Amino acid sequence: NAGVTQTPKFRILKIGQSMTLQCTQDMNHNYMYWYRQDPGMGLKLIYYSVGAGITDKGEVPNGYNVSRSTTEDFPLRLELAAPSQTSVYFCASSYWGQGVLEKLFFGSGTQLSVL
Amino acid sequence: GDSVTQMEGPVTLSEEAFLTINCTYTATGYPSLFWYVQYPGEGLQLLLKATKADDKGSNKGFEATYRKETTSFHLEKGSVQVSDSAVYFCALAPRGSARQLTFGSGTQLTVLP
């Protein structure tokens, strides 16, 4: 059982370049999330999805886009990369029980530097 | 809005010392409360959770009790090990809301042999 798989693990971009961070989960979870973690800070929600075809903005969505064409995959697209997007990105999926969040499962993260 | 405030780090302890990491929250209603742990180079993992007042979550020797009267969920361990060195995050989730999972800023713990 692989859980949540993110690729790549590391990436360096030049200002203005674009890229897609891949995320896939094999637990059949409906809910998926993208977070960013800046040094010494907690996690900030970028986008989330409650099922295939449904996405919504989180706390810090500017500069990012997402899509959710299948239950398994939730890619994050960066358009026109900026130095402010230098961060560690985590994808997560969740298991809910009776309207209560039971647990988030996290990928191992993507360390992105924009220079 | 909801918020989580946790103890500033870093925290450095000797092996077998007692650990407390403070966490307080602000939320409406009755959120679920969590502690997640992040080992170096890895994603976050659920350490323990509590879903209602006076519940005690426990795992791997760590404990935390949901205290509604003091809006707290402090993490404790009686005897830490070097392998406990990690970053610890307190978090809350309101009932029924996927969006509003809120994390604290994290507390770095280093345990020295």
PDB file of C-alpha atoms in Angstrom, chain A residues 39-113:
ATOM      1  CA  PRO A  39      10.629  27.616   7.101  1.00  0.00           C
ATOM      2  CA  GLY A  40       9.578  27.905  10.740  1.00  0.00           C
ATOM      3  CA  MET A  41       5.938  28.149   9.782  1.00  0.00           C
ATOM      4  CA  GLY A  42       2.967  25.862   9.917  1.00  0.00           C
ATOM      5  CA  LEU A  43       1.234  24.485   6.896  1.00  0.00           C
ATOM      6  CA  LYS A  44      -0.905  26.727   4.735  1.00  0.00           C
ATOM      7  CA  LEU A  45      -3.654  25.263   2.566  1.00  0.00           C
ATOM      8  CA  ILE A  46      -3.338  26.093  -1.131  1.00  0.00           C
ATOM      9  CA  TYR A  47      -6.195  24.120  -2.692  1.00  0.00           C
ATOM     10  CA  TYR A  48      -8.328  21.191  -1.761  1.00  0.00           C
ATOM     11  CA  SER A  49     -10.735  18.795  -3.443  1.00  0.00           C
ATOM     12  CA  VAL A  50     -13.698  16.900  -2.062  1.00  0.00           C
ATOM     13  CA  GLY A  51     -13.965  14.563  -5.035  1.00  0.00           C
ATOM     14  CA  ALA A  52     -13.264  14.119  -8.721  1.00  0.00           C
ATOM     15  CA  GLY A  53     -14.213  17.239 -10.649  1.00  0.00           C
ATOM     16  CA  ILE A  54     -14.556  19.410  -7.515  1.00  0.00           C
ATOM     17  CA  THR A  55     -11.841  21.760  -6.293  1.00  0.00           C
ATOM     18  CA  ASP A  56     -11.784  24.852  -4.102  1.00  0.00           C
ATOM     19  CA  LYS A  57      -9.352  27.479  -2.924  1.00  0.00           C
ATOM     20  CA  GLY A  58      -7.602  27.371   0.380  1.00  0.00           C
ATOM     21  CA  GLU A  59      -5.787  30.107   2.253  1.00  0.00           C
ATOM     22  CA  VAL A  60      -3.028  30.864  -0.296  1.00  0.00           C
ATOM     23  CA  PRO A  61      -4.214  29.921  -3.836  1.00  0.00           C
ATOM     24  CA  ASN A  62      -2.673  32.775  -5.854  1.00  0.00           C
ATOM     25  CA  GLY A  63      -0.159  31.591  -8.430  1.00  0.00           C
ATOM     26  CA  TYR A  64      -1.401  27.998  -8.406  1.00  0.00           C
ATOM     27  CA  ASN A  65      -3.969  25.879 -10.180  1.00  0.00           C
ATOM     28  CA  VAL A  66      -5.279  22.382  -9.611  1.00  0.00           C
ATOM     29  CA  SER A  67      -7.425  19.796 -11.316  1.00  0.00           C
ATOM     30  CA  ARG A  68      -9.023  16.571 -10.127  1.00  0.00           C
ATOM     31  CA  SER A  69     -10.027  14.378 -13.050  1.00  0.00           C
ATOM     32  CA  THR A  70      -9.804  11.122 -11.068  1.00  0.00           C
ATOM     33  CA  THR A  71     -10.127  10.105  -7.439  1.00  0.00           C
ATOM     34  CA  GLU A  72      -6.468   9.095  -7.361  1.00  0.00           C
ATOM     35  CA  ASP A  73      -4.698  12.131  -8.843  1.00  0.00           C
ATOM     36  CA  PHE A  74      -4.505  15.759  -7.728  1.00  0.00           C
ATOM     37  CA  PRO A  75      -1.762  17.675  -9.585  1.00  0.00           C
ATOM     38  CA  LEU A  76      -0.710  21.198  -8.596  1.00  0.00           C
ATOM     39  CA  ARG A  77       0.295  23.559 -11.376  1.00  0.00           C
ATOM     40  CA  LEU A  78       2.599  26.543 -10.878  1.00  0.00           C
ATOM     41  CA  GLU A  79       2.390  29.125 -13.627  1.00  0.00           C
ATOM     42  CA  LEU A  80       5.025  31.864 -13.911  1.00  0.00           C
ATOM     43  CA  ALA A  81       7.054  30.781 -10.894  1.00  0.00           C
ATOM     44  CA  ALA A  82       8.120  33.507  -8.453  1.00  0.00           C
ATOM     45  CA  PRO A  83      10.707  33.465  -5.624  1.00  0.00           C
ATOM     46  CA  SER A  84       7.828  33.719  -3.121  1.00  0.00           C
ATOM     47  CA  GLN A  85       6.820  30.205  -4.175  1.00  0.00           C
ATOM     48  CA  THR A  86      10.047  28.742  -2.827  1.00  0.00           C
ATOM     49  CA  SER A  87       8.738  26.305  -0.241  1.00  0.00           C
ATOM     50  CA  VAL A  88       8.134  22.671   0.612  1.00  0.00           C
ATOM     51  CA  TYR A  89       4.891  21.382  -0.841  1.00  0.00           C
ATOM     52  CA  PHE A  90       2.879  18.565   0.671  1.00  0.00           C
ATOM     53  CA  CYS A  91       0.003  16.671  -0.816  1.00  0.00           C
ATOM     54  CA  ALA A  92      -2.387  14.920   1.540  1.00  0.00           C
ATOM     55  CA  SER A  93      -5.538  12.861   1.462  1.00  0.00           C
ATOM     56  CA  SER A  94      -7.969  12.250   4.256  1.00  0.00           C
ATOM     57  CA  TYR A  95     -10.241   9.712   5.792  1.00  0.00           C
ATOM     58  CA  TRP A  96     -13.487  10.934   7.343  1.00  0.00           C
ATOM     59  CA  GLY A  97     -15.852   9.073   9.615  1.00  0.00           C
ATOM     60  CA  GLN A  98     -19.368  10.280  10.471  1.00  0.00           C
ATOM     61  CA  GLY A  99     -18.627  13.885   9.566  1.00  0.00           C
ATOM     62  CA  VAL A 100     -15.435  13.950  11.625  1.00  0.00           C
ATOM     63  CA  LEU A 101     -11.953  14.131  10.129  1.00  0.00           C
ATOM     64  CA  GLU A 102     -10.156  11.007  11.293  1.00  0.00           C
ATOM     65  CA  LYS A 103      -6.719  11.360   9.766  1.00  0.00           C
ATOM     66  CA  LEU A 104      -4.664  13.069   7.087  1.00  0.00           C
ATOM     67  CA  PHE A 105      -2.176  11.004   5.105  1.00  0.00           C
ATOM     68  CA  PHE A 106       0.746  13.046   3.794  1.00  0.00           C
ATOM     69  CA  GLY A 107       3.161  12.544   0.957  1.00  0.00           C
ATOM     70  CA  SER A 108       6.882  12.985   1.594  1.00  0.00           C
ATOM     71  CA  GLY A 109       6.969  16.476   0.094  1.00  0.00           C
ATOM     72  CA  THR A 110       8.476  18.397  -2.805  1.00  0.00           C
ATOM     73  CA  GLN A 111      11.195  20.927  -2.058  1.00  0.00           C
ATOM     74  CA  LEU A 112      10.923  23.699  -4.644  1.00  0.00           C
ATOM     75  CA  SER A 113      13.336  26.571  -5.121  1.00  0.00           C
TER      76      SER A 113
END
